[in-house]
Short mmCIF file of C-alpha atoms in Angstrom, two decimals:
data_model
loop_
_atom_site.label_atom_id
_atom_site.label_comp_id
_atom_site.label_asym_id
_atom_site.label_seq_id
_atom_site.Cartn_x
_atom_site.Cartn_y
_atom_site.Cartn_z
CA LYS P 1 -13.89 -8.49 -45.12
CA CYS P 2 -17.03 -7.35 -43.29
CA MET P 3 -19.82 -5.50 -45.04
CA GLN P 4 -21.89 -2.95 -43.15
CA ARG P 5 -25.62 -3.63 -43.44
CA GLN P 6 -28.22 -0.88 -43.32
CA ILE P 7 -31.33 -0.51 -41.18
CA LEU P 8 -33.51 -0.66 -44.31
CA ASP P 9 -32.24 -4.20 -44.95
CA TYR P 10 -34.25 -5.21 -41.87
CA PHE P 11 -37.05 -2.72 -41.23
CA GLY P 12 -39.57 -1.74 -43.87
CA ARG P 13 -41.16 1.63 -44.43
CA ASP P 14 -44.27 2.09 -42.35
CA MET M 1 -52.14 23.69 -29.45
CA LEU M 2 -49.30 21.88 -27.78
CA GLU M 3 -48.09 22.35 -24.22
CA LEU M 4 -45.84 19.81 -22.53
CA ARG M 5 -44.48 20.61 -19.09
CA LEU M 6 -41.65 18.54 -17.75
CA ILE M 7 -40.66 19.12 -14.12
CA GLN M 8 -37.44 17.21 -14.56
CA GLY M 9 -36.28 19.31 -17.50
CA SER M 10 -32.79 17.84 -17.26
CA LEU M 11 -34.17 14.64 -18.84
CA LEU M 12 -34.86 16.49 -22.08
CA LYS M 13 -31.40 18.08 -21.99
CA LYS M 14 -29.84 14.62 -21.56
CA VAL M 15 -31.96 13.13 -24.37
CA LEU M 16 -30.74 15.80 -26.77
CA GLU M 17 -27.12 15.32 -25.79
CA ALA M 18 -27.56 11.58 -26.35
CA ILE M 19 -28.86 11.82 -29.92
CA LYS M 20 -27.67 15.06 -31.47
CA ASP M 21 -24.39 13.67 -32.78
CA LEU M 22 -26.06 10.63 -34.34
CA VAL M 23 -28.96 12.45 -35.98
CA THR M 24 -28.81 16.06 -37.15
CA GLU M 25 -32.44 16.66 -38.08
CA ALA M 26 -35.60 14.81 -37.10
CA ASN M 27 -39.36 15.12 -36.73
CA PHE M 28 -40.60 15.09 -33.16
CA ASP M 29 -44.10 13.61 -33.14
CA CYS M 30 -46.58 14.62 -30.55
CA SER M 31 -49.74 12.59 -29.92
CA ALA M 32 -51.96 11.53 -27.02
CA THR M 33 -49.45 8.72 -26.34
CA GLY M 34 -46.50 11.01 -25.87
CA PHE M 35 -43.62 12.89 -27.37
CA SER M 36 -41.63 10.67 -29.70
CA LEU M 37 -39.01 10.61 -32.38
CA GLN M 38 -37.73 8.07 -34.85
CA ALA M 39 -34.75 8.86 -37.05
CA MET M 40 -31.87 7.21 -38.85
CA ASP M 41 -28.33 8.49 -38.98
CA SER M 42 -27.19 9.88 -42.34
CA SER M 43 -25.69 6.56 -43.47
CA HIS M 44 -28.86 4.61 -42.56
CA VAL M 45 -26.85 2.21 -40.40
CA ALA M 46 -28.34 3.22 -37.04
CA LEU M 47 -31.81 4.26 -35.96
CA VAL M 48 -32.89 6.00 -32.79
CA ALA M 49 -36.38 5.68 -31.33
CA LEU M 50 -37.37 7.88 -28.42
CA LEU M 51 -40.58 7.84 -26.42
CA LEU M 52 -41.50 10.16 -23.57
CA ARG M 53 -44.98 9.04 -22.50
CA SER M 54 -47.61 11.68 -21.85
CA GLU M 55 -48.16 10.39 -18.27
CA GLY M 56 -44.57 11.29 -17.46
CA PHE M 57 -45.23 14.99 -18.01
CA ASP M 58 -46.57 17.24 -15.29
CA HIS M 59 -48.91 18.78 -17.83
CA TYR M 60 -49.55 17.35 -21.28
CA ARG M 61 -51.78 19.02 -23.78
CA CYS M 62 -51.74 17.94 -27.41
CA ASP M 63 -55.03 18.76 -29.15
CA ARG M 64 -54.02 17.26 -32.45
CA ASN M 65 -51.17 15.04 -33.65
CA LEU M 66 -48.33 17.33 -34.52
CA SER M 67 -44.99 16.68 -36.18
CA MET M 68 -42.23 19.22 -35.62
CA GLY M 69 -39.16 19.21 -37.85
CA ILE M 70 -36.21 20.14 -35.70
CA ASN M 71 -32.50 20.63 -36.19
CA LEU M 72 -31.25 18.80 -33.11
CA ASN M 73 -28.06 20.79 -32.86
CA ASN M 74 -30.07 24.01 -32.64
CA MET M 75 -32.48 22.48 -30.11
CA SER M 76 -29.53 21.33 -28.05
CA LYS M 77 -28.08 24.87 -28.11
CA MET M 78 -31.36 26.18 -26.72
CA LEU M 79 -31.78 23.47 -24.07
CA ARG M 80 -28.24 24.10 -22.86
CA CYS M 81 -29.53 27.51 -21.77
CA ALA M 82 -31.87 25.79 -19.28
CA GLY M 83 -30.47 25.28 -15.80
CA PRO M 84 -30.02 21.73 -14.53
CA GLU M 85 -32.95 22.11 -12.09
CA ASP M 86 -35.23 24.03 -14.46
CA ILE M 87 -38.74 22.98 -15.40
CA ILE M 88 -39.05 22.89 -19.20
CA THR M 89 -42.27 23.50 -21.13
CA ILE M 90 -42.48 22.85 -24.87
CA LYS M 91 -45.11 25.01 -26.58
CA GLY M 92 -46.29 24.84 -30.14
CA ASP M 93 -49.22 25.77 -32.33
CA ASP M 94 -50.68 24.31 -35.50
CA GLY M 95 -49.76 26.33 -38.52
CA THR M 96 -46.80 28.15 -37.01
CA ASP M 97 -43.23 27.41 -37.94
CA THR M 98 -41.77 27.83 -34.50
CA VAL M 99 -41.66 26.00 -31.18
CA THR M 100 -41.06 27.69 -27.84
CA PHE M 101 -39.07 26.24 -24.98
CA MET M 102 -39.93 27.85 -21.66
CA PHE M 103 -37.52 27.39 -18.75
CA GLU M 104 -38.70 28.06 -15.19
CA SER M 105 -36.35 28.05 -12.25
CA GLN M 106 -37.52 25.91 -9.33
CA LYS M 107 -38.28 29.00 -7.25
CA GLN M 108 -40.22 30.48 -10.20
CA ASP M 109 -38.10 33.62 -9.97
CA LYS M 110 -36.68 33.33 -13.48
CA ILE M 111 -38.67 32.49 -16.59
CA SER M 112 -37.07 32.30 -20.03
CA ASP M 113 -38.69 31.79 -23.41
CA PHE M 114 -36.60 30.51 -26.29
CA GLU M 115 -38.34 30.42 -29.64
CA MET M 116 -36.87 28.14 -32.28
CA LYS M 117 -37.59 27.92 -35.99
CA LEU M 118 -38.97 24.63 -37.23
CA MET M 119 -38.05 23.08 -40.55
CA ASP M 120 -39.65 20.78 -43.12
CA ILE M 121 -38.06 17.38 -42.89
CA ASP M 122 -38.87 14.62 -45.31
CA SER M 123 -38.42 11.53 -43.21
CA GLU M 124 -39.69 8.05 -43.66
CA HIS M 125 -41.16 6.25 -40.68
CA LEU M 126 -40.01 2.68 -40.42
CA GLY M 127 -42.00 -0.23 -39.08
CA ILE M 128 -40.03 -1.94 -36.33
CA PRO M 129 -41.40 -5.47 -35.93
CA ASP M 130 -41.88 -7.03 -32.51
CA ALA M 131 -39.27 -9.71 -32.31
CA GLU M 132 -37.98 -12.52 -30.17
CA TYR M 133 -34.29 -12.01 -29.52
CA GLN M 134 -31.80 -14.85 -29.21
CA ALA M 135 -30.12 -13.16 -26.28
CA ILE M 136 -30.82 -10.21 -24.00
CA VAL M 137 -28.08 -8.76 -21.81
CA ARG M 138 -28.83 -6.32 -18.98
CA MET M 139 -25.80 -4.65 -17.49
CA PRO M 140 -24.72 -1.42 -15.78
CA SER M 141 -24.74 1.29 -18.44
CA ALA M 142 -21.46 2.75 -17.16
CA GLU M 143 -19.79 -0.66 -17.56
CA PHE M 144 -21.01 -0.96 -21.14
CA ALA M 145 -19.80 2.58 -21.89
CA ARG M 146 -16.39 1.76 -20.42
CA ILE M 147 -16.09 -1.39 -22.54
CA CYS M 148 -17.03 0.44 -25.76
CA LYS M 149 -14.57 3.24 -25.00
CA ASP M 150 -11.75 0.84 -24.15
CA LEU M 151 -12.30 -1.34 -27.21
CA GLY M 152 -12.64 1.75 -29.41
CA SER M 153 -9.04 2.64 -28.61
CA ILE M 154 -7.90 -0.74 -29.99
CA GLY M 155 -10.17 -1.52 -32.95
CA ASP M 156 -13.01 -0.28 -35.15
CA THR M 157 -15.45 -3.14 -34.69
CA VAL M 158 -16.69 -5.19 -31.77
CA VAL M 159 -17.81 -8.78 -31.91
CA ILE M 160 -20.48 -9.31 -29.24
CA SER M 161 -20.99 -12.98 -28.43
CA VAL M 162 -23.41 -14.39 -25.91
CA THR M 163 -23.02 -17.92 -24.59
CA LYS M 164 -24.12 -19.46 -21.34
CA GLU M 165 -20.71 -18.49 -19.94
CA GLY M 166 -21.46 -14.80 -20.37
CA VAL M 167 -21.22 -11.97 -22.85
CA LYS M 168 -17.94 -11.47 -24.68
CA PHE M 169 -16.78 -8.27 -26.35
CA PHE M 170 -13.88 -8.72 -28.78
CA THR M 171 -11.96 -6.35 -30.98
CA ARG M 172 -8.84 -6.46 -33.10
CA GLY M 173 -6.74 -3.60 -34.44
CA ASP M 174 -3.26 -2.70 -35.66
CA VAL M 175 -1.81 -2.79 -32.15
CA GLY M 176 -3.33 -6.11 -31.14
CA SER M 177 -6.60 -7.47 -29.84
CA ALA M 178 -8.80 -7.27 -26.75
CA ASN M 179 -11.31 -9.61 -25.23
CA ILE M 180 -13.64 -8.67 -22.35
CA VAL M 181 -15.97 -11.22 -20.81
CA CYS M 182 -18.77 -10.24 -18.44
CA ARG M 183 -20.31 -13.09 -16.53
CA GLN M 184 -23.81 -13.15 -15.15
CA ASN M 185 -23.70 -11.54 -11.74
CA THR M 186 -26.89 -11.20 -9.75
CA SER M 187 -25.50 -11.66 -6.27
CA VAL M 188 -25.10 -7.95 -5.60
CA ASP M 189 -27.37 -5.95 -3.30
CA LYS M 190 -28.05 -3.30 -5.89
CA PRO M 191 -29.97 -4.77 -8.87
CA GLU M 192 -28.73 -1.94 -11.11
CA ASP M 193 -25.19 -3.27 -10.66
CA SER M 194 -26.12 -6.76 -11.89
CA THR M 195 -25.33 -8.31 -15.21
CA VAL M 196 -28.17 -10.57 -16.28
CA ILE M 197 -28.07 -12.71 -19.40
CA GLU M 198 -31.20 -14.24 -20.89
CA MET M 199 -30.14 -16.57 -23.65
CA ASN M 200 -32.37 -18.68 -25.88
CA GLU M 201 -29.56 -19.49 -28.31
CA PRO M 202 -25.90 -18.49 -28.51
CA VAL M 203 -25.41 -15.50 -30.81
CA SER M 204 -22.41 -13.64 -32.16
CA LEU M 205 -22.55 -10.40 -34.16
CA THR M 206 -20.12 -7.72 -35.35
CA PHE M 207 -20.80 -3.98 -34.99
CA ALA M 208 -19.03 -0.72 -35.71
CA LEU M 209 -17.69 0.68 -32.42
CA ARG M 210 -18.11 4.26 -33.62
CA TYR M 211 -21.88 3.86 -33.36
CA MET M 212 -21.79 1.93 -30.09
CA ASN M 213 -19.72 4.72 -28.57
CA SER M 214 -22.21 7.27 -29.82
CA PHE M 215 -25.10 5.36 -28.17
CA THR M 216 -23.32 5.42 -24.81
CA LYS M 217 -23.90 9.18 -24.66
CA ALA M 218 -27.29 8.12 -23.24
CA THR M 219 -25.56 6.59 -20.20
CA THR M 220 -26.60 9.51 -17.98
CA LEU M 221 -30.28 8.65 -18.60
CA SER M 222 -30.22 5.21 -17.01
CA GLU M 223 -28.02 3.12 -14.76
CA VAL M 224 -28.91 0.02 -16.75
CA VAL M 225 -28.58 -0.73 -20.45
CA THR M 226 -30.31 -3.61 -22.23
CA ILE M 227 -28.67 -5.11 -25.30
CA SER M 228 -30.93 -7.39 -27.39
CA LEU M 229 -29.27 -9.55 -30.01
CA SER M 230 -30.54 -11.71 -32.82
CA SER M 231 -28.68 -12.86 -35.92
CA GLU M 232 -31.60 -11.77 -38.10
CA LEU M 233 -31.95 -8.24 -36.74
CA PRO M 234 -30.16 -5.03 -35.83
CA VAL M 235 -29.00 -5.00 -32.20
CA VAL M 236 -31.15 -2.91 -29.85
CA VAL M 237 -29.35 -0.88 -27.19
CA GLU M 238 -32.00 0.43 -24.83
CA TYR M 239 -31.82 3.00 -22.05
CA LYS M 240 -35.01 3.30 -20.02
CA ILE M 241 -35.94 6.82 -19.03
CA ALA M 242 -37.31 6.64 -15.49
CA GLU M 243 -41.13 6.72 -15.33
CA MET M 244 -41.31 8.15 -18.84
CA GLY M 245 -40.23 5.85 -21.59
CA TYR M 246 -37.07 4.92 -23.39
CA ILE M 247 -34.41 5.72 -25.88
CA ARG M 248 -33.59 2.79 -28.16
CA PHE M 249 -30.73 2.64 -30.59
CA TYR M 250 -30.84 0.08 -33.39
CA LEU M 251 -27.62 -0.78 -35.18
CA ALA M 252 -27.30 -2.94 -38.29
CA PRO M 253 -24.50 -5.49 -37.99
CA LYS M 254 -21.50 -6.01 -40.21
CA ILE M 255 -21.75 -9.25 -42.12
CA GLU M 256 -18.96 -11.41 -43.58
CA ASP M 257 -18.87 -10.75 -47.29
#
């Protein structure tokens, strides 16, 4: 089963 | 005071068509550098970053940094009223809650002003780090769009794998599976028809095809698409906008649980 990651898992808030 | 005049107004029309289904509302930021936007889709899985550099405009006046909250569907409705050859000028003022799009026909015999209401959008700006990618694939954008469309009729996800043999797109669904391999191909006369693979390390990642297919709406902006892959990062699907900048789509991968 594949889990969808989110952008916030990689990029931090500026 | 903000006044941005774009001779090739069709570029702005195409940009809106490329992003309006992914992102419904966003802040357009205007500074001395250019006209830009950064926004995530509602599920925070994809991010779009747009830059139209100030030098690419025929006239660019932006006295102060300005952020305009825009419903992209409404902006798209307005830009669809511009003819394909029209010159588009974006006009705004500090302290007003509207933006005006002016469309001029090439012969200057028809001038239209469309005023649109702005909105307050609470959006967080993300820091996108400069990164080294394990593999970068450059290929004809129409070919990439075709692959995403074809695979989307078979499965929901695509596994993109880059090896020194080429780039492989794989999907599996109820009806079966599909595997498309594109090999490096630089022997053509037209560089925009080439497929070029720069690989530091082999990489293989899984993505939702629904988003990939949404990104390919930008195909009309550029003949070439660049796909940058790294196992530690979202994929970047980039369409360069001639002389002006780029539209980049970032998509977080699906990871084995």
